[in-house]
Tab-separated table of C-alpha atoms in Angstrom:
chain	number	residue	atom	x	y	z
U	518	UNK	CA	150.862	118.422	68.970
U	519	UNK	CA	148.455	119.176	71.798
U	520	UNK	CA	144.914	117.868	71.207
U	521	UNK	CA	141.941	120.154	71.186
U	522	UNK	CA	140.164	120.642	74.449
U	523	UNK	CA	136.672	119.137	74.383
U	524	UNK	CA	133.836	121.601	73.852
U	525	UNK	CA	131.036	122.193	76.290
U	526	UNK	CA	128.793	119.551	74.731
U	527	UNK	CA	131.618	116.999	74.908
U	528	UNK	CA	132.354	117.816	78.531
U	529	UNK	CA	128.698	117.518	79.460
U	530	UNK	CA	128.377	114.209	77.614
U	531	UNK	CA	131.201	113.000	79.798
U	532	UNK	CA	129.347	114.349	82.820
U	533	UNK	CA	126.255	112.479	81.688
U	534	UNK	CA	128.255	109.275	81.547
U	535	UNK	CA	129.462	109.825	85.109
U	536	UNK	CA	125.954	110.534	86.265
U	537	UNK	CA	124.757	107.320	84.640
U	538	UNK	CA	127.312	105.358	86.593
U	539	UNK	CA	126.024	106.940	89.805
U	540	UNK	CA	122.334	106.408	89.059
U	541	UNK	CA	123.831	102.670	88.358
U	542	UNK	CA	83.968	103.516	90.304
U	543	UNK	CA	83.004	100.002	91.763
U	544	UNK	CA	85.542	97.465	90.849
U	545	UNK	CA	84.963	96.633	87.147
U	546	UNK	CA	81.455	95.162	87.188
U	547	UNK	CA	81.882	93.399	83.864
U	548	UNK	CA	85.110	91.671	84.887
U	549	UNK	CA	86.090	91.519	81.234
U	550	UNK	CA	89.146	92.665	79.378
U	551	UNK	CA	88.295	95.505	77.018
U	552	UNK	CA	90.113	97.901	74.792
U	553	UNK	CA	89.968	101.592	73.970
U	554	UNK	CA	91.618	100.743	70.656
U	555	UNK	CA	90.161	99.126	67.567
U	556	UNK	CA	91.920	95.894	66.678
U	557	UNK	CA	94.126	96.155	69.735
U	558	UNK	CA	97.529	94.505	69.601
U	559	UNK	CA	99.745	93.585	72.508
U	560	UNK	CA	101.664	96.524	73.960
U	561	UNK	CA	103.984	96.626	76.942
U	562	UNK	CA	104.471	99.381	79.508
U	563	UNK	CA	106.302	100.014	82.743
U	564	UNK	CA	104.559	101.862	85.563
U	565	UNK	CA	105.856	104.461	88.015
U	566	UNK	CA	103.476	104.994	90.938
U	567	UNK	CA	103.641	108.017	93.238
U	568	UNK	CA	102.899	107.747	96.926
U	569	UNK	CA	100.499	109.958	98.814
U	570	UNK	CA	98.738	108.196	101.673
U	571	UNK	CA	95.088	107.401	101.134
U	572	UNK	CA	95.210	109.277	97.826
U	573	UNK	CA	96.848	106.091	96.594
U	574	UNK	CA	93.247	104.941	96.126
U	575	UNK	CA	93.222	107.206	93.065
U	576	UNK	CA	96.079	105.086	91.708
U	577	UNK	CA	94.068	101.965	92.589
U	578	UNK	CA	91.316	103.227	90.295
U	579	UNK	CA	93.796	103.933	87.502
U	580	UNK	CA	95.323	100.465	87.800
U	581	UNK	CA	91.891	98.841	88.002
U	582	UNK	CA	91.047	100.283	84.583
U	583	UNK	CA	94.457	99.597	83.025
U	584	UNK	CA	94.201	95.944	84.044
U	585	UNK	CA	91.022	95.676	81.971
U	586	UNK	CA	92.705	96.948	78.823
U	587	UNK	CA	92.998	94.137	76.297
U	588	UNK	CA	96.528	93.618	75.027
U	589	UNK	CA	98.194	95.885	77.592
U	590	UNK	CA	101.015	94.161	79.448
U	591	UNK	CA	102.954	95.423	82.463
U	592	UNK	CA	106.665	94.610	82.461
U	593	UNK	CA	107.871	96.499	85.512
U	594	UNK	CA	106.617	98.793	88.279
U	595	UNK	CA	108.399	101.307	90.474
U	596	UNK	CA	106.601	102.677	93.509
U	597	UNK	CA	106.968	104.638	96.705
U	598	UNK	CA	104.827	104.460	99.832
U	599	UNK	CA	101.187	103.804	98.830
U	600	UNK	CA	102.462	103.458	95.274
U	601	UNK	CA	104.750	100.643	96.402
U	602	UNK	CA	101.875	98.831	98.104
U	603	UNK	CA	99.750	99.155	94.983
U	604	UNK	CA	102.657	97.864	92.894
U	605	UNK	CA	103.484	94.821	95.017
U	606	UNK	CA	99.860	93.801	95.624
U	607	UNK	CA	99.110	94.108	91.897
U	608	UNK	CA	102.135	92.004	90.950
U	609	UNK	CA	101.386	89.317	93.542
U	610	UNK	CA	97.778	89.061	92.402
U	611	UNK	CA	98.823	89.009	88.754
U	612	UNK	CA	101.220	86.122	89.301
U	613	UNK	CA	98.479	84.215	91.093
U	614	UNK	CA	95.707	84.616	88.541
U	615	UNK	CA	96.306	87.297	85.943
U	616	UNK	CA	94.553	90.664	85.637
U	617	UNK	CA	91.361	89.618	87.420
U	618	UNK	CA	93.250	88.350	90.454
U	619	UNK	CA	95.308	91.549	90.460
U	620	UNK	CA	92.127	93.656	90.435
U	621	UNK	CA	90.670	91.590	93.282
U	622	UNK	CA	93.864	91.916	95.336
U	623	UNK	CA	93.928	95.705	94.953
U	624	UNK	CA	90.275	95.924	95.969
U	625	UNK	CA	90.993	93.765	99.027
U	626	UNK	CA	93.940	96.010	99.949
U	627	UNK	CA	91.927	99.214	100.043
U	628	UNK	CA	88.853	97.633	101.621
U	629	UNK	CA	91.128	96.345	104.380
U	630	UNK	CA	92.799	99.734	104.809
U	631	UNK	CA	89.357	101.267	105.341
U	632	UNK	CA	88.471	98.562	107.871
U	633	UNK	CA	91.732	99.084	109.781
U	634	UNK	CA	91.014	102.807	109.880
U	635	UNK	CA	87.486	102.233	111.116
U	636	UNK	CA	88.718	100.103	114.010
U	637	UNK	CA	91.591	102.411	114.957
U	638	UNK	CA	91.206	104.775	117.939
U	639	UNK	CA	91.558	107.759	115.601
U	640	UNK	CA	89.207	106.189	113.034
U	641	UNK	CA	86.249	107.647	111.228
U	642	UNK	CA	85.302	111.041	112.588
U	643	UNK	CA	81.484	111.297	113.023
U	644	UNK	CA	81.613	115.076	112.666
U	645	UNK	CA	83.386	114.638	109.333
U	646	UNK	CA	80.558	112.337	108.191
U	647	UNK	CA	77.967	114.874	109.307
U	648	UNK	CA	79.568	117.853	107.555
U	649	UNK	CA	80.844	116.018	104.484
U	650	UNK	CA	82.558	117.685	101.543
U	651	UNK	CA	85.864	119.520	101.841
U	652	UNK	CA	85.422	120.282	105.535
U	653	UNK	CA	84.649	116.644	106.250
U	654	UNK	CA	87.738	115.491	104.370
U	655	UNK	CA	89.887	117.870	106.419
U	656	UNK	CA	88.400	116.753	109.738
U	657	UNK	CA	88.979	113.081	108.892
U	658	UNK	CA	92.736	113.625	108.847
U	659	UNK	CA	93.284	116.546	111.193
U	660	UNK	CA	92.708	114.652	114.453
U	661	UNK	CA	95.612	112.283	113.859
U	662	UNK	CA	97.834	115.118	112.644
U	663	UNK	CA	97.185	116.996	115.887
U	664	UNK	CA	97.964	113.919	117.971
U	665	UNK	CA	101.318	113.339	116.257
U	666	UNK	CA	102.357	116.889	117.147
U	667	UNK	CA	101.951	116.104	120.829
U	668	UNK	CA	103.929	112.858	120.925
U	669	UNK	CA	106.127	110.736	118.689
U	670	UNK	CA	105.326	107.181	117.591
U	671	UNK	CA	108.009	105.975	120.003
U	672	UNK	CA	105.766	107.263	122.823
U	673	UNK	CA	102.369	106.558	121.282
U	674	UNK	CA	103.234	103.068	120.017
U	675	UNK	CA	106.005	101.618	122.216
U	676	UNK	CA	105.329	98.066	120.983
U	677	UNK	CA	105.668	99.210	117.348
U	678	UNK	CA	102.383	97.646	116.299
U	679	UNK	CA	101.450	98.132	112.655
U	680	UNK	CA	98.337	96.392	111.289
U	681	UNK	CA	99.619	96.866	107.741
U	682	UNK	CA	102.249	94.198	108.372
U	683	UNK	CA	99.657	91.470	108.788
U	684	UNK	CA	97.675	92.805	105.844
U	685	UNK	CA	100.697	92.739	103.535
U	686	UNK	CA	101.607	89.211	104.602
U	687	UNK	CA	98.017	88.123	103.954
U	688	UNK	CA	97.754	89.704	100.516
U	689	UNK	CA	101.254	89.222	99.116
U	690	UNK	CA	103.119	86.019	98.343
U	691	UNK	CA	106.607	87.422	98.882
U	692	UNK	CA	108.307	84.084	98.167
U	693	UNK	CA	106.688	83.967	94.738
U	694	UNK	CA	107.600	87.580	93.993
U	695	UNK	CA	111.222	86.926	94.926
U	696	UNK	CA	111.375	83.853	92.664
U	697	UNK	CA	109.231	84.993	89.743
U	698	UNK	CA	110.294	88.258	88.150
U	699	UNK	CA	107.665	88.299	85.425
U	700	UNK	CA	106.857	91.771	86.709
U	701	UNK	CA	110.014	93.510	87.894
U	702	UNK	CA	109.477	95.594	91.005
U	703	UNK	CA	111.375	98.522	92.500
U	704	UNK	CA	110.361	99.872	95.908
U	705	UNK	CA	111.946	103.021	97.304
U	706	UNK	CA	112.680	103.883	100.929
U	707	UNK	CA	114.698	106.705	102.525
U	708	UNK	CA	117.747	105.933	104.644
U	709	UNK	CA	117.272	107.867	107.901
U	710	UNK	CA	121.008	108.325	108.488
U	711	UNK	CA	122.130	109.382	105.003
U	712	UNK	CA	118.920	110.886	103.597
U	713	UNK	CA	119.512	108.936	100.388
U	714	UNK	CA	117.061	106.654	98.611
U	715	UNK	CA	117.418	102.900	98.577
U	716	UNK	CA	115.704	100.806	95.933
U	717	UNK	CA	114.583	97.274	96.781
U	718	UNK	CA	114.127	94.860	93.869
U	719	UNK	CA	112.133	91.599	93.718
U	720	UNK	CA	114.731	89.436	95.454
U	721	UNK	CA	114.729	91.767	98.492
U	722	UNK	CA	110.989	92.249	98.933
U	723	UNK	CA	109.322	91.639	102.279
U	724	UNK	CA	106.657	93.131	104.496
U	725	UNK	CA	109.413	95.145	106.190
U	726	UNK	CA	110.354	96.733	102.868
U	727	UNK	CA	106.776	97.843	102.246
U	728	UNK	CA	106.448	99.195	105.784
U	729	UNK	CA	109.714	101.085	105.325
U	730	UNK	CA	108.583	102.558	102.025
U	731	UNK	CA	105.380	103.839	103.656
U	732	UNK	CA	106.840	104.864	107.027
U	733	UNK	CA	105.763	108.399	107.923
U	734	UNK	CA	108.097	109.288	110.816
U	735	UNK	CA	105.410	111.276	112.628
U	736	UNK	CA	103.195	108.181	112.723
U	737	UNK	CA	105.456	105.122	112.704
U	738	UNK	CA	108.827	104.167	114.091
U	739	UNK	CA	111.651	103.830	111.568
U	740	UNK	CA	111.868	100.367	110.013
U	741	UNK	CA	115.144	98.489	110.384
U	742	UNK	CA	116.402	96.466	107.438
U	743	UNK	CA	119.887	94.943	107.396
U	744	UNK	CA	121.037	97.200	110.225
U	745	UNK	CA	119.866	100.446	108.605
U	746	UNK	CA	116.761	102.470	109.406
U	747	UNK	CA	114.307	103.698	106.809
U	748	UNK	CA	111.478	106.182	106.393
U	749	UNK	CA	108.957	106.791	103.613
U	750	UNK	CA	110.412	106.433	100.124
U	751	UNK	CA	108.376	109.399	98.916
U	752	UNK	CA	110.861	111.754	100.568
U	753	UNK	CA	113.624	110.912	98.092
U	754	UNK	CA	112.226	108.873	95.162
U	755	UNK	CA	108.530	109.398	94.523
U	756	UNK	CA	108.818	107.243	92.501
U	757	UNK	CA	112.139	106.290	90.929
U	758	UNK	CA	112.091	106.236	87.119
U	759	UNK	CA	115.713	105.394	86.345
U	760	UNK	CA	115.407	101.713	87.393
U	761	UNK	CA	112.678	101.347	84.758
U	762	UNK	CA	114.935	102.929	82.148
U	763	UNK	CA	117.855	100.681	83.045
U	764	UNK	CA	116.140	97.362	83.761
U	765	UNK	CA	112.943	97.294	81.666
U	766	UNK	CA	113.008	96.593	77.938
U	767	UNK	CA	109.851	98.449	76.936
U	768	UNK	CA	110.061	102.016	75.634
U	769	UNK	CA	106.879	103.280	77.310
U	770	UNK	CA	106.913	104.362	80.963
U	771	UNK	CA	103.598	105.533	82.431
U	772	UNK	CA	103.800	107.639	85.579
U	773	UNK	CA	100.670	107.838	87.728
U	774	UNK	CA	100.710	111.097	89.665
U	775	UNK	CA	98.939	111.699	92.969
U	776	UNK	CA	99.037	115.497	93.036
U	777	UNK	CA	98.005	117.813	90.229
U	778	UNK	CA	100.763	119.744	88.486
U	779	UNK	CA	100.510	123.504	88.884
U	780	UNK	CA	98.409	125.357	91.416
U	781	UNK	CA	97.001	128.775	90.525
U	782	UNK	CA	96.977	131.592	93.034
U	783	UNK	CA	99.443	132.645	95.700
U	784	UNK	CA	99.038	130.924	99.080
U	785	UNK	CA	98.899	133.617	101.757
U	786	UNK	CA	97.334	132.039	104.845
U	787	UNK	CA	99.243	129.621	107.058
U	788	UNK	CA	96.907	126.804	106.024
U	789	UNK	CA	97.319	127.542	102.306
U	790	UNK	CA	101.095	127.751	102.623
U	791	UNK	CA	101.251	124.436	104.486
U	792	UNK	CA	99.169	122.711	101.819
U	793	UNK	CA	101.259	124.115	98.990
U	794	UNK	CA	104.536	123.177	100.674
U	795	UNK	CA	103.432	119.581	101.121
U	796	UNK	CA	102.403	119.325	97.469
U	797	UNK	CA	105.730	120.797	96.374
U	798	UNK	CA	107.671	118.340	98.536
U	799	UNK	CA	105.580	115.409	97.274
U	800	UNK	CA	106.372	116.210	93.652
U	801	UNK	CA	109.947	117.471	93.980
U	802	UNK	CA	111.792	114.105	93.711
U	803	UNK	CA	109.831	113.100	90.607
U	804	UNK	CA	110.231	116.471	88.916
U	805	UNK	CA	113.975	116.380	89.522
U	806	UNK	CA	114.181	112.969	87.894
U	807	UNK	CA	112.109	114.086	84.898
U	808	UNK	CA	114.386	117.095	84.489
U	809	UNK	CA	117.458	114.868	84.692
U	810	UNK	CA	116.054	112.592	81.996
U	811	UNK	CA	115.370	115.606	79.795
U	812	UNK	CA	118.917	116.870	80.371
U	813	UNK	CA	120.514	113.506	79.681
U	814	UNK	CA	118.616	113.167	76.426
U	815	UNK	CA	120.552	116.198	75.280
U	816	UNK	CA	123.887	115.447	76.927
U	817	UNK	CA	124.291	111.697	76.462
U	818	UNK	CA	126.319	110.389	73.539
U	819	UNK	CA	123.680	109.639	70.870
U	820	UNK	CA	125.693	106.642	69.672
U	821	UNK	CA	125.964	105.060	73.117
U	822	UNK	CA	123.589	102.358	74.339
U	823	UNK	CA	122.291	104.690	77.029
U	824	UNK	CA	121.857	107.552	74.564
U	825	UNK	CA	119.826	105.351	72.221
U	826	UNK	CA	117.759	104.112	75.143
U	827	UNK	CA	116.928	107.648	76.232
U	828	UNK	CA	116.015	108.781	72.746
U	829	UNK	CA	113.722	105.793	72.266
U	830	UNK	CA	112.041	106.420	75.619
U	831	UNK	CA	108.438	107.609	75.753
U	832	UNK	CA	107.300	109.106	79.063
U	833	UNK	CA	103.539	109.158	79.612
U	834	UNK	CA	101.790	110.846	82.529
U	835	UNK	CA	98.399	110.100	84.060
U	836	UNK	CA	97.528	113.192	86.057
U	837	UNK	CA	94.665	113.568	88.527
U	838	UNK	CA	91.960	115.982	87.395
U	839	UNK	CA	92.099	119.554	88.611
U	840	UNK	CA	89.077	119.070	90.836
U	841	UNK	CA	91.226	116.865	93.096
U	842	UNK	CA	92.790	120.084	94.371
U	843	UNK	CA	89.619	120.413	96.470
U	844	UNK	CA	91.036	117.740	98.788
U	845	UNK	CA	93.221	119.106	101.568
U	846	UNK	CA	96.610	117.464	101.999
U	847	UNK	CA	95.389	116.344	105.435
U	848	UNK	CA	92.856	114.151	103.603
U	849	UNK	CA	95.759	111.842	102.725
U	850	UNK	CA	95.174	110.444	106.232
U	851	UNK	CA	91.467	109.900	105.565
U	852	UNK	CA	90.834	106.178	105.088
U	853	UNK	CA	87.044	106.284	105.336
U	854	UNK	CA	85.646	103.850	102.759
U	855	UNK	CA	83.378	106.421	101.111
U	856	UNK	CA	86.408	108.643	100.496
U	857	UNK	CA	88.575	105.811	99.169
U	858	UNK	CA	85.799	104.648	96.841
U	859	UNK	CA	85.379	108.209	95.602
U	860	UNK	CA	89.084	108.419	94.767
U	861	UNK	CA	88.964	105.015	93.065
U	862	UNK	CA	86.128	106.167	90.831
U	863	UNK	CA	88.021	109.330	89.919
U	864	UNK	CA	91.042	107.201	89.084
U	865	UNK	CA	89.068	104.839	86.857
U	866	UNK	CA	87.491	107.736	84.994
U	867	UNK	CA	90.861	109.443	84.584
U	868	UNK	CA	92.455	106.259	83.222
U	869	UNK	CA	89.558	105.767	80.804
U	870	UNK	CA	90.019	109.275	79.428
U	871	UNK	CA	93.781	108.805	79.233
U	872	UNK	CA	93.474	105.534	77.329
U	873	UNK	CA	91.056	107.028	74.816
U	874	UNK	CA	93.496	109.827	74.103
U	875	UNK	CA	96.862	108.123	74.463
U	876	UNK	CA	96.654	104.354	73.942
U	877	UNK	CA	97.467	104.825	70.262
U	878	UNK	CA	100.788	106.395	71.230
U	879	UNK	CA	102.005	103.377	73.177
U	880	UNK	CA	104.661	101.585	71.204
U	881	UNK	CA	105.118	104.416	68.720
U	882	UNK	CA	107.882	106.307	70.516
U	883	UNK	CA	105.707	109.367	71.084
U	884	UNK	CA	104.132	110.617	74.273
U	885	UNK	CA	102.578	113.714	75.756
U	886	UNK	CA	105.461	114.450	78.119
U	887	UNK	CA	105.705	116.817	81.041
U	888	UNK	CA	109.054	118.274	80.080
U	889	UNK	CA	107.577	120.928	77.785
U	890	UNK	CA	104.869	121.981	80.217
U	891	UNK	CA	106.943	121.946	83.415
U	892	UNK	CA	110.270	122.972	81.952
U	893	UNK	CA	109.569	125.344	79.021
U	894	UNK	CA	113.212	125.340	78.031
U	895	UNK	CA	115.534	122.539	78.976
U	896	UNK	CA	118.309	123.435	81.370
U	897	UNK	CA	120.552	121.156	79.328
U	898	UNK	CA	119.779	123.023	76.118
U	899	UNK	CA	120.884	126.282	77.739
U	900	UNK	CA	124.018	124.570	79.010
U	901	UNK	CA	124.840	123.286	75.542
U	902	UNK	CA	124.359	126.759	74.082
U	903	UNK	CA	126.795	128.190	76.578
U	904	UNK	CA	124.197	130.321	78.350
U	905	UNK	CA	125.004	128.826	81.760
């Protein structure tokens, strides 16, 4: 007797299994741990940190506040580009001296970035200082953008000098990170030849990996690692969430976004279109991964280990406030200290608000997710209903 053919849900559960195989303000003046919760108990999270140039200082502010939260532990971090630098510097500082050392290391990172920018030939633009505001932010990044359209980094920087290499080697104890996996790390980079993401874990970390993850091809030469060449990880995994699902034990994953979600109005000028396109491309890898997670929650076998893991997963999102849309995408090249400190303060304030509203959800299996707001009706649900 011929067996029944599997239904659509069964076939898609099988597809899900195949996919699984493939996916194989100033710095805290008080200096004290504090809590937004009454009678706080220990809770563990994993962090996913987006990249976005100097806007990574917003993430610095978020992390600065999270590190002050009493009872909040970080098990693992995934990051791309500036998010990867924040992740690795935080972890190195934490292993050296706990939350306070991690806060100090992050502050040193961004203070040093501002100093490097000040000393660079394309550094702080005096006209930008004079005008200030939105126009000043745009001018601070536009000069370098214009220069990179005239020549490639292979012409502008034939010796392949990158001051971030020395900074990373000064701030990060890579040997300790490779040996001690108290905080598991996942850094993404994009393979230039294949266009696919590569994830580097603790045992593979080096200054080269961080330079690869933050390598904008218009500004820096591709970074060679093990015979392959890499560009910025934000192109393909910004950041990667699946490693946190597969390798972290905690149920709560907190994604720190660089760009706001949703932009009202239709861009019609060339400048507006360019800005919108860059924001779309920055968010696209993350949104695809969130959609895939939402789909797999529906398609995966609920009795499988992976199915149970997905259903117990709580995705949290720390989003920048809407007023950050005032910053042009070109401002992601602005490393003036006043701008970085401004972003840090916005990040701290945003994290404070998020903790007040969401800290009680950590460890409960509930979260204010993006799936419902970004994807009103799951693609997987329509598949299961036979509508696609």
